[in-house]
Amino acid sequence: MKTKAIVQLSRLIWVLFILYNECIIFWSSARRCNGTTSHDKRARFMLVGDPQMTDDRSYNRHAIIMFFTKYYSQLYMKRNYKYLTKTLHPTDVFIMGDLMDSGRDWNDEFYATEVARFRSIFPTDIDTYYMVGNHDIGFGNGVQKSLVDRFEQHFGPTSYVFEKYDYTFIVLDTVSLSSDDPTVRSRSSEVLSSLANNITTPRILFTHVPLHRLANQTCGPHRQERSKPTIRDGAGFQYQNLLLPSLSRQVLDTVQPIAVFSGDDHDYCKIVHQYRDDKAAVEITVPTFSMAQGLEYPGIMTLDIARDGQLSTRLCWLPSQIGLFLHYVYLLASTLLFLFIWHLYLYFSSKGQKAAITASSSLYQPVSNLDSLLPRHTNEMTYSRSLRRCMISYFCSILDIAWIPLMTYIICNLFF
């Protein structure tokens, strides 16, 4: 086998590997999520939890590292969203709060630029419903009315109700509803009060923060973090893992939902709430859509409504971006090692041939004093040059392989 053939084979392997890692794996993941599509499906909602778009304040890292963290987390969400919407053909999309990681901290001017970046990731050519989260406006008494107003200016009301497909969908801003300030909680309180004893169609509730539950209520077998089988009832600066028991009870008793969808926790969770003695509602917490929020495999949920009104849900895990990065590291190390071994083999083969030539030429005897004065190359000098040529050839092979995969990678990043 010649070096040229090895270079061409390596190029082919890298190009195919890049196409799979940058395109095919996301398309394949979306197709698996689609499953067997029913022709009786009337509507499909795609539920996107906690995109939490990475920004300059997300992590205390060097500027170069932050640039690539922002770039790849944005690219990851953009690719998945594109392939999912093209494959699943959702009629509606819910983006369930925490749209940005530090939205509550930015001034109005920079916030507007971040909104534009957000919309480049999640284009609105499908009916899209936005929810507000604690990373957008804060939580409870930390919520400022000005931040709520700014969010509503860009994304619409934080609490609202609409009827569609013979169901009533209730989006409740529970982060504001947890505030003691009446000016902050007034809009959410009005929406909640308007729902009392006025049920005409089955209700589905959407809340960013999950409802309170017993400490021993586990999330089920599909939760990724097996070491954390429940959502811990904790709170801190501008966050609370669960709504207060009193508020959760008030919401359930007033809304009387048949199903609840929440976010905030970043991992999947499914439990059942009992309320009003004889009623029950399943609550599903939708996993984060971001690769940068502590979950190896981000995910989405789909909510299908059949023509007969039956509801069905599906949990879809997305590719591990960290795993894809590691695959590149493994292939790079394998390529460099194989090329090194190959060129080392060529070096020792050449050395053996030259040693044989030197041995045969030692039979030569000078026939004159002039011959004995001619310069003679020692074996050490010859081998030194041969080793240098071997290393130069090694690095040239690396460059010969790299440029086509590199162009392929750039094209995939720009257009796919």
CSV table of C-alpha atoms in Angstrom, one decimal:
chain,number,residue,atom,x,y,z
A,1,MET,CA,0.0,0.0,0.0
A,2,LYS,CA,1.3,3.4,-0.9
A,3,THR,CA,1.2,6.6,1.2
A,4,LYS,CA,-1.0,8.3,-1.4
A,5,ALA,CA,-3.6,5.5,-1.1
A,6,ILE,CA,-3.6,5.8,2.7
A,7,VAL,CA,-4.1,9.6,2.5
A,8,GLN,CA,-7.1,9.1,0.1
A,9,LEU,CA,-8.6,6.4,2.3
A,10,SER,CA,-8.2,8.6,5.4
A,11,ARG,CA,-9.8,11.6,3.7
A,12,LEU,CA,-12.8,9.4,2.8
A,13,ILE,CA,-13.2,8.1,6.3
A,14,TRP,CA,-13.0,11.6,7.7
A,15,VAL,CA,-15.5,13.1,5.3
A,16,LEU,CA,-18.0,10.3,5.9
A,17,PHE,CA,-17.4,10.6,9.7
A,18,ILE,CA,-18.0,14.4,9.6
A,19,LEU,CA,-21.2,14.1,7.5
A,20,TYR,CA,-22.5,11.6,10.0
A,21,ASN,CA,-21.6,13.6,13.1
A,22,GLU,CA,-22.7,17.0,11.7
A,23,CYS,CA,-25.8,16.0,9.7
A,24,ILE,CA,-27.0,12.4,9.6
A,25,ILE,CA,-27.1,11.8,13.3
A,26,PHE,CA,-29.4,14.7,13.9
A,27,TRP,CA,-31.7,13.7,11.0
A,28,SER,CA,-31.7,10.1,12.3
A,29,SER,CA,-32.6,11.2,15.8
A,30,ALA,CA,-35.5,13.2,14.5
A,31,ARG,CA,-36.7,10.2,12.5
A,32,ARG,CA,-36.6,8.0,15.6
A,33,CYS,CA,-38.6,10.6,17.4
A,34,ASN,CA,-41.3,10.5,14.7
A,35,GLY,CA,-41.9,6.8,15.3
A,36,THR,CA,-45.0,5.4,13.5
A,37,THR,CA,-47.1,8.4,12.5
A,38,SER,CA,-50.8,7.9,12.8
A,39,HIS,CA,-53.0,9.1,10.0
A,40,ASP,CA,-55.7,9.8,12.6
A,41,LYS,CA,-53.5,12.5,14.2
A,42,ARG,CA,-55.3,15.9,14.3
A,43,ALA,CA,-52.5,17.9,15.8
A,44,ARG,CA,-49.0,17.6,17.1
A,45,PHE,CA,-47.4,19.9,19.7
A,46,MET,CA,-43.6,19.9,20.0
A,47,LEU,CA,-42.6,20.8,23.6
A,48,VAL,CA,-39.2,22.4,23.9
A,49,GLY,CA,-38.0,22.8,27.5
A,50,ASP,CA,-35.4,25.3,28.9
A,51,PRO,CA,-33.3,26.2,25.8
A,52,GLN,CA,-31.5,28.6,28.2
A,53,MET,CA,-29.5,30.1,25.3
A,54,THR,CA,-25.9,30.4,26.4
A,55,ASP,CA,-24.5,34.0,26.7
A,56,ASP,CA,-21.4,35.8,28.0
A,57,ARG,CA,-22.6,35.6,31.6
A,58,SER,CA,-23.4,31.9,31.6
A,59,TYR,CA,-20.0,30.7,32.8
A,60,ASN,CA,-16.8,32.2,34.3
A,61,ARG,CA,-14.5,31.0,31.5
A,62,HIS,CA,-11.9,32.5,29.2
A,63,ALA,CA,-13.3,34.5,26.3
A,64,ILE,CA,-12.1,32.0,23.7
A,65,ILE,CA,-13.7,29.1,25.6
A,66,MET,CA,-16.9,31.1,26.0
A,67,PHE,CA,-17.0,31.9,22.3
A,68,PHE,CA,-16.9,28.2,21.4
A,69,THR,CA,-19.4,27.3,24.2
A,70,LYS,CA,-21.9,29.8,22.8
A,71,TYR,CA,-21.2,28.8,19.2
A,72,TYR,CA,-21.7,25.0,19.7
A,73,SER,CA,-24.6,25.2,22.1
A,74,GLN,CA,-26.4,27.5,19.6
A,75,LEU,CA,-25.5,25.3,16.6
A,76,TYR,CA,-26.7,22.2,18.5
A,77,MET,CA,-30.2,23.7,19.2
A,78,LYS,CA,-30.5,25.2,15.7
A,79,ARG,CA,-29.7,21.8,14.0
A,80,ASN,CA,-32.0,19.8,16.3
A,81,TYR,CA,-34.9,22.3,15.9
A,82,LYS,CA,-34.5,22.3,12.1
A,83,TYR,CA,-34.5,18.6,11.7
A,84,LEU,CA,-37.2,18.0,14.3
A,85,THR,CA,-39.6,20.5,12.8
A,86,LYS,CA,-39.0,19.1,9.2
A,87,THR,CA,-39.4,15.5,10.3
A,88,LEU,CA,-42.1,15.7,13.0
A,89,HIS,CA,-44.2,18.3,11.1
A,90,PRO,CA,-45.6,19.8,14.4
A,91,THR,CA,-48.7,22.0,14.1
A,92,ASP,CA,-47.7,23.9,17.2
A,93,VAL,CA,-44.6,24.5,19.3
A,94,PHE,CA,-44.4,25.4,23.0
A,95,ILE,CA,-41.1,26.9,24.2
A,96,MET,CA,-41.4,26.4,27.9
A,97,GLY,CA,-39.5,29.1,29.7
A,98,ASP,CA,-35.9,30.0,30.4
A,99,LEU,CA,-35.4,31.2,26.9
A,100,MET,CA,-32.1,32.8,27.7
A,101,ASP,CA,-29.6,31.9,30.4
A,102,SER,CA,-29.1,35.5,31.7
A,103,GLY,CA,-32.1,37.3,30.3
A,104,ARG,CA,-33.0,38.9,33.6
A,105,ASP,CA,-29.5,40.5,33.8
A,106,TRP,CA,-29.2,42.2,30.4
A,107,ASN,CA,-30.1,45.8,29.7
A,108,ASP,CA,-32.8,46.5,27.1
A,109,GLU,CA,-30.5,47.2,24.2
A,110,PHE,CA,-28.5,44.0,24.6
A,111,TYR,CA,-31.6,42.0,25.4
A,112,ALA,CA,-33.0,43.0,21.9
A,113,THR,CA,-29.9,41.6,20.2
A,114,GLU,CA,-30.2,38.4,22.2
A,115,VAL,CA,-33.9,38.1,21.1
A,116,ALA,CA,-32.7,38.3,17.5
A,117,ARG,CA,-30.2,35.6,18.1
A,118,PHE,CA,-32.9,33.5,19.8
A,119,ARG,CA,-35.2,33.8,16.8
A,120,SER,CA,-32.4,32.7,14.5
A,121,ILE,CA,-32.3,29.4,16.4
A,122,PHE,CA,-36.1,29.1,16.7
A,123,PRO,CA,-37.7,30.5,13.5
A,124,THR,CA,-41.4,31.2,13.9
A,125,ASP,CA,-42.9,29.7,10.7
A,126,ILE,CA,-45.0,27.4,13.0
A,127,ASP,CA,-47.5,28.5,15.6
A,128,THR,CA,-45.3,29.1,18.6
A,129,TYR,CA,-46.3,29.7,22.2
A,130,TYR,CA,-43.8,31.2,24.6
A,131,MET,CA,-43.6,30.7,28.3
A,132,VAL,CA,-41.6,32.7,30.8
A,133,GLY,CA,-39.0,31.3,33.3
A,134,ASN,CA,-37.0,32.4,36.2
A,135,HIS,CA,-33.9,33.0,34.0
A,136,ASP,CA,-36.0,35.4,31.9
A,137,ILE,CA,-37.5,37.6,34.7
A,138,GLY,CA,-36.4,36.1,38.1
A,139,PHE,CA,-38.5,34.2,40.6
A,140,GLY,CA,-41.2,35.3,43.2
A,141,ASN,CA,-40.2,38.4,45.1
A,142,GLY,CA,-37.1,38.7,42.8
A,143,VAL,CA,-39.3,39.4,39.7
A,144,GLN,CA,-39.3,43.0,38.5
A,145,LYS,CA,-42.4,44.4,36.7
A,146,SER,CA,-40.1,46.0,34.1
A,147,LEU,CA,-38.7,42.6,33.2
A,148,VAL,CA,-42.1,41.1,32.8
A,149,ASP,CA,-43.1,44.0,30.5
A,150,ARG,CA,-40.0,43.6,28.4
A,151,PHE,CA,-40.6,39.9,28.0
A,152,GLU,CA,-44.2,40.5,26.9
A,153,GLN,CA,-43.0,43.2,24.4
A,154,HIS,CA,-40.9,40.6,22.6
A,155,PHE,CA,-42.7,37.3,23.2
A,156,GLY,CA,-46.3,38.1,24.2
A,157,PRO,CA,-48.2,37.6,27.5
A,158,THR,CA,-46.7,35.5,30.2
A,159,SER,CA,-50.1,34.1,31.2
A,160,TYR,CA,-52.8,33.4,28.7
A,161,VAL,CA,-55.5,30.9,27.7
A,162,PHE,CA,-56.5,29.7,24.2
A,163,GLU,CA,-58.8,27.0,22.8
A,164,LYS,CA,-57.7,24.8,20.0
A,165,TYR,CA,-58.4,21.2,18.8
A,166,ASP,CA,-61.3,21.0,21.3
A,167,TYR,CA,-59.0,21.5,24.3
A,168,THR,CA,-58.3,24.5,26.5
A,169,PHE,CA,-54.6,25.3,26.9
A,170,ILE,CA,-53.6,27.3,29.9
A,171,VAL,CA,-50.2,28.9,30.2
A,172,LEU,CA,-49.7,30.2,33.7
A,173,ASP,CA,-46.8,32.4,34.7
A,174,THR,CA,-46.1,30.7,38.0
A,175,VAL,CA,-42.8,32.5,38.6
A,176,SER,CA,-44.7,35.8,38.9
A,177,LEU,CA,-47.6,34.2,40.7
A,178,SER,CA,-45.2,33.2,43.4
A,179,SER,CA,-44.5,36.9,44.2
A,180,ASP,CA,-46.0,38.9,47.1
A,181,ASP,CA,-46.1,42.0,45.0
A,182,PRO,CA,-49.6,42.5,43.6
A,183,THR,CA,-48.4,44.5,40.6
A,184,VAL,CA,-46.2,41.6,39.6
A,185,ARG,CA,-48.7,38.8,40.2
A,186,SER,CA,-51.9,40.6,39.1
A,187,ARG,CA,-52.0,39.4,35.5
A,188,SER,CA,-51.4,35.8,36.4
A,189,SER,CA,-53.9,36.0,39.3
A,190,GLU,CA,-56.6,37.4,36.9
A,191,VAL,CA,-56.0,34.6,34.4
A,192,LEU,CA,-56.2,32.0,37.2
A,193,SER,CA,-59.4,33.5,38.7
A,194,SER,CA,-61.1,33.6,35.3
A,195,LEU,CA,-60.8,29.8,35.1
A,196,ALA,CA,-62.8,29.0,38.2
A,197,ASN,CA,-65.9,26.9,37.5
A,198,ASN,CA,-66.0,27.7,33.8
A,199,ILE,CA,-65.0,24.4,32.2
A,200,THR,CA,-66.2,23.9,28.6
A,201,THR,CA,-63.5,21.7,27.2
A,202,PRO,CA,-60.7,19.5,28.8
A,203,ARG,CA,-57.9,21.6,30.1
A,204,ILE,CA,-54.1,21.2,29.7
A,205,LEU,CA,-51.9,23.3,32.0
A,206,PHE,CA,-48.4,24.6,31.2
A,207,THR,CA,-46.2,26.0,34.0
A,208,HIS,CA,-42.5,26.6,34.0
A,209,VAL,CA,-42.0,25.5,37.6
A,210,PRO,CA,-43.2,22.0,38.4
A,211,LEU,CA,-46.1,21.7,40.9
A,212,HIS,CA,-45.3,20.5,44.5
A,213,ARG,CA,-45.3,16.8,45.2
A,214,LEU,CA,-44.5,14.4,48.0
A,215,ALA,CA,-40.7,13.9,48.6
A,216,ASN,CA,-41.0,10.2,47.8
A,217,GLN,CA,-42.7,10.6,44.5
A,218,THR,CA,-40.2,9.4,42.0
A,219,CYS,CA,-40.0,10.5,38.4
A,220,GLY,CA,-40.1,7.1,36.7
A,221,PRO,CA,-37.7,4.9,34.8
A,222,HIS,CA,-37.0,7.4,31.9
A,223,ARG,CA,-35.2,10.0,34.1
A,224,GLN,CA,-31.6,10.3,33.0
A,225,GLU,CA,-30.1,11.2,36.4
A,226,ARG,CA,-30.7,7.9,38.2
A,227,SER,CA,-28.9,9.3,41.2
A,228,LYS,CA,-31.7,11.9,41.5
A,229,PRO,CA,-34.9,10.0,41.1
A,230,THR,CA,-37.0,12.9,42.4
A,231,ILE,CA,-37.2,16.7,42.0
A,232,ARG,CA,-35.8,18.1,45.2
A,233,ASP,CA,-37.9,20.7,47.0
A,234,GLY,CA,-35.2,23.4,47.2
A,235,ALA,CA,-34.8,27.1,46.6
A,236,GLY,CA,-32.1,29.7,46.2
A,237,PHE,CA,-31.3,33.0,44.5
A,238,GLN,CA,-33.9,33.6,41.9
A,239,TYR,CA,-35.1,30.0,41.7
A,240,GLN,CA,-37.4,27.5,43.4
A,241,ASN,CA,-37.5,23.9,42.3
A,242,LEU,CA,-41.2,23.3,43.1
A,243,LEU,CA,-44.1,25.6,43.7
A,244,LEU,CA,-45.3,26.0,47.2
A,245,PRO,CA,-47.8,23.4,48.3
A,246,SER,CA,-50.6,26.0,48.9
A,247,LEU,CA,-50.1,27.5,45.4
A,248,SER,CA,-49.9,24.1,43.7
A,249,ARG,CA,-53.2,23.1,45.4
A,250,GLN,CA,-54.8,26.4,44.4
A,251,VAL,CA,-53.7,26.0,40.8
A,252,LEU,CA,-54.9,22.4,40.5
A,253,ASP,CA,-58.2,23.1,42.2
A,254,THR,CA,-58.9,26.1,40.1
A,255,VAL,CA,-57.7,24.9,36.7
A,256,GLN,CA,-58.8,21.3,37.1
A,257,PRO,CA,-56.5,20.0,34.3
A,258,ILE,CA,-56.3,16.6,32.8
A,259,ALA,CA,-52.6,17.0,32.2
A,260,VAL,CA,-49.8,19.3,33.3
A,261,PHE,CA,-46.5,20.1,31.5
A,262,SER,CA,-43.7,21.8,33.2
A,263,GLY,CA,-40.0,22.6,32.7
A,264,ASP,CA,-37.2,24.1,34.9
A,265,ASP,CA,-35.7,20.8,36.3
A,266,HIS,CA,-33.9,20.0,33.0
A,267,ASP,CA,-34.5,16.3,33.3
A,268,TYR,CA,-37.6,14.2,32.5
A,269,CYS,CA,-40.1,13.5,35.3
A,270,LYS,CA,-43.6,12.0,35.3
A,271,ILE,CA,-45.9,11.8,38.3
A,272,VAL,CA,-49.6,11.9,39.1
A,273,HIS,CA,-51.4,14.6,41.1
A,274,GLN,CA,-54.6,13.9,43.0
A,275,TYR,CA,-56.9,16.8,43.7
A,276,ARG,CA,-60.5,17.6,44.6
A,277,ASP,CA,-60.8,14.1,46.1
A,278,ASP,CA,-61.8,12.4,42.9
A,279,LYS,CA,-59.7,14.0,40.2
A,280,ALA,CA,-56.2,13.3,38.9
A,281,ALA,CA,-53.7,14.8,36.5
A,282,VAL,CA,-50.5,13.5,35.1
A,283,GLU,CA,-47.6,16.0,35.2
A,284,ILE,CA,-44.7,15.6,32.8
A,285,THR,CA,-41.6,17.7,33.2
A,286,VAL,CA,-40.0,18.2,29.8
A,287,PRO,CA,-36.1,17.8,29.7
A,288,THR,CA,-33.9,20.7,28.6
A,289,PHE,CA,-33.3,21.3,24.9
A,290,SER,CA,-29.7,22.6,25.5
A,291,MET,CA,-26.5,20.6,25.5
A,292,ALA,CA,-25.1,23.1,28.1
A,293,GLN,CA,-27.4,22.5,31.0
A,294,GLY,CA,-26.0,19.4,32.6
A,295,LEU,CA,-27.8,16.7,30.7
A,296,GLU,CA,-25.8,14.4,28.5
A,297,TYR,CA,-28.8,13.7,26.2
A,298,PRO,CA,-31.1,16.7,25.9
A,299,GLY,CA,-34.7,16.0,24.8
A,300,ILE,CA,-38.1,17.1,23.7
A,301,MET,CA,-41.7,15.9,24.2
A,302,THR,CA,-44.4,15.5,21.6
A,303,LEU,CA,-48.1,15.8,22.5
A,304,ASP,CA,-50.4,14.3,19.8
A,305,ILE,CA,-54.1,14.9,19.6
A,306,ALA,CA,-56.0,12.2,17.6
A,307,ARG,CA,-59.1,13.0,15.6
A,308,ASP,CA,-61.2,11.3,18.3
A,309,GLY,CA,-59.6,13.6,20.9
A,310,GLN,CA,-57.3,11.1,22.5
A,311,LEU,CA,-54.0,12.4,23.9
A,312,SER,CA,-50.6,10.7,23.5
A,313,THR,CA,-47.1,11.8,24.4
A,314,ARG,CA,-43.6,10.7,23.3
A,315,LEU,CA,-40.3,11.4,24.9
A,316,CYS,CA,-37.4,11.9,22.5
A,317,TRP,CA,-33.8,12.0,23.5
A,318,LEU,CA,-31.4,14.0,21.3
A,319,PRO,CA,-27.7,13.2,20.4
A,320,SER,CA,-25.0,13.8,23.0
A,321,GLN,CA,-22.8,16.6,21.7
A,322,ILE,CA,-20.1,15.8,24.2
A,323,GLY,CA,-20.1,12.2,22.8
A,324,LEU,CA,-19.7,13.6,19.3
A,325,PHE,CA,-16.7,15.7,20.4
A,326,LEU,CA,-15.1,12.6,21.9
A,327,HIS,CA,-15.7,10.7,18.7
A,328,TYR,CA,-13.6,13.3,16.9
A,329,VAL,CA,-10.8,13.0,19.5
A,330,TYR,CA,-10.8,9.2,19.1
A,331,LEU,CA,-10.6,9.4,15.3
A,332,LEU,CA,-7.9,12.1,15.4
A,333,ALA,CA,-5.8,10.1,17.8
A,334,SER,CA,-6.3,6.9,15.7
A,335,THR,CA,-5.4,8.7,12.5
A,336,LEU,CA,-2.2,10.3,13.9
A,337,LEU,CA,-1.1,7.0,15.4
A,338,PHE,CA,-1.7,5.0,12.2
A,339,LEU,CA,0.2,7.6,10.1
A,340,PHE,CA,3.1,7.6,12.6
A,341,ILE,CA,3.3,3.8,12.5
A,342,TRP,CA,3.1,3.8,8.7
A,343,HIS,CA,5.9,6.4,8.3
A,344,LEU,CA,8.0,4.6,10.9
A,345,TYR,CA,7.6,1.4,8.9
A,346,LEU,CA,8.7,3.2,5.8
A,347,TYR,CA,11.7,4.7,7.6
A,348,PHE,CA,13.0,1.3,8.9
A,349,SER,CA,12.3,-0.3,5.5
A,350,SER,CA,14.4,2.4,3.9
A,351,LYS,CA,17.1,2.0,6.5
A,352,GLY,CA,17.3,-1.7,5.9
A,353,GLN,CA,17.6,-1.3,2.2
A,354,LYS,CA,20.4,1.3,2.6
A,355,ALA,CA,22.2,-0.9,5.1
A,356,ALA,CA,22.3,-3.7,2.5
A,357,ILE,CA,23.6,-1.3,-0.2
A,358,THR,CA,26.3,-0.1,2.2
A,359,ALA,CA,27.4,-3.7,3.0
A,360,SER,CA,27.7,-4.5,-0.7
A,361,SER,CA,29.7,-1.3,-1.5
A,362,SER,CA,32.2,-2.1,1.3
A,363,LEU,CA,33.8,-4.6,-1.2
A,364,TYR,CA,34.9,-1.6,-3.3
A,365,GLN,CA,38.6,-0.8,-3.0
A,366,PRO,CA,40.1,2.6,-4.1
A,367,VAL,CA,42.2,2.2,-7.2
A,368,SER,CA,44.1,5.4,-6.7
A,369,ASN,CA,45.1,8.0,-4.1
A,370,LEU,CA,42.5,10.3,-5.8
A,371,ASP,CA,39.6,7.9,-5.0
A,372,SER,CA,40.6,7.7,-1.4
A,373,LEU,CA,40.4,11.5,-1.1
A,374,LEU,CA,36.8,11.7,-2.4
A,375,PRO,CA,34.1,12.6,0.3
A,376,ARG,CA,32.3,9.6,1.8
A,377,HIS,CA,28.8,9.8,3.5
A,378,THR,CA,28.7,8.0,6.8
A,379,ASN,CA,25.7,5.8,7.7
A,380,GLU,CA,24.8,8.2,10.6
A,381,MET,CA,24.5,11.1,8.2
A,382,THR,CA,22.4,9.1,5.8
A,383,TYR,CA,20.1,7.8,8.4
A,384,SER,CA,19.7,11.3,10.0
A,385,ARG,CA,18.6,12.7,6.6
A,386,SER,CA,16.3,9.7,6.2
A,387,LEU,CA,14.6,10.3,9.6
A,388,ARG,CA,14.1,14.0,8.9
A,389,ARG,CA,12.5,13.1,5.5
A,390,CYS,CA,10.3,10.6,7.3
A,391,MET,CA,9.0,13.2,9.8
A,392,ILE,CA,8.5,15.7,7.0
A,393,SER,CA,6.6,13.2,5.0
A,394,TYR,CA,4.5,12.4,8.2
A,395,PHE,CA,3.4,16.0,8.7
A,396,CYS,CA,2.8,16.4,4.9
A,397,SER,CA,0.5,13.4,5.0
A,398,ILE,CA,-1.4,15.0,7.9
A,399,LEU,CA,-1.9,18.2,5.9
A,400,ASP,CA,-2.9,16.3,2.8
A,401,ILE,CA,-5.6,14.5,4.7
A,402,ALA,CA,-6.8,17.5,6.7
A,403,TRP,CA,-7.8,20.1,4.2
A,404,ILE,CA,-10.7,18.2,2.5
A,405,PRO,CA,-12.3,17.1,5.9
A,406,LEU,CA,-11.8,20.6,7.2
A,407,MET,CA,-13.6,22.1,4.2
A,408,THR,CA,-16.4,19.5,4.7
A,409,TYR,CA,-16.7,20.5,8.4
A,410,ILE,CA,-16.9,24.2,7.6
A,411,ILE,CA,-19.6,23.6,4.9
A,412,CYS,CA,-21.6,21.4,7.3
A,413,ASN,CA,-21.4,24.1,10.0
A,414,LEU,CA,-22.5,26.9,7.6
A,415,PHE,CA,-25.3,25.1,5.7
A,416,PHE,CA,-26.4,22.1,7.7
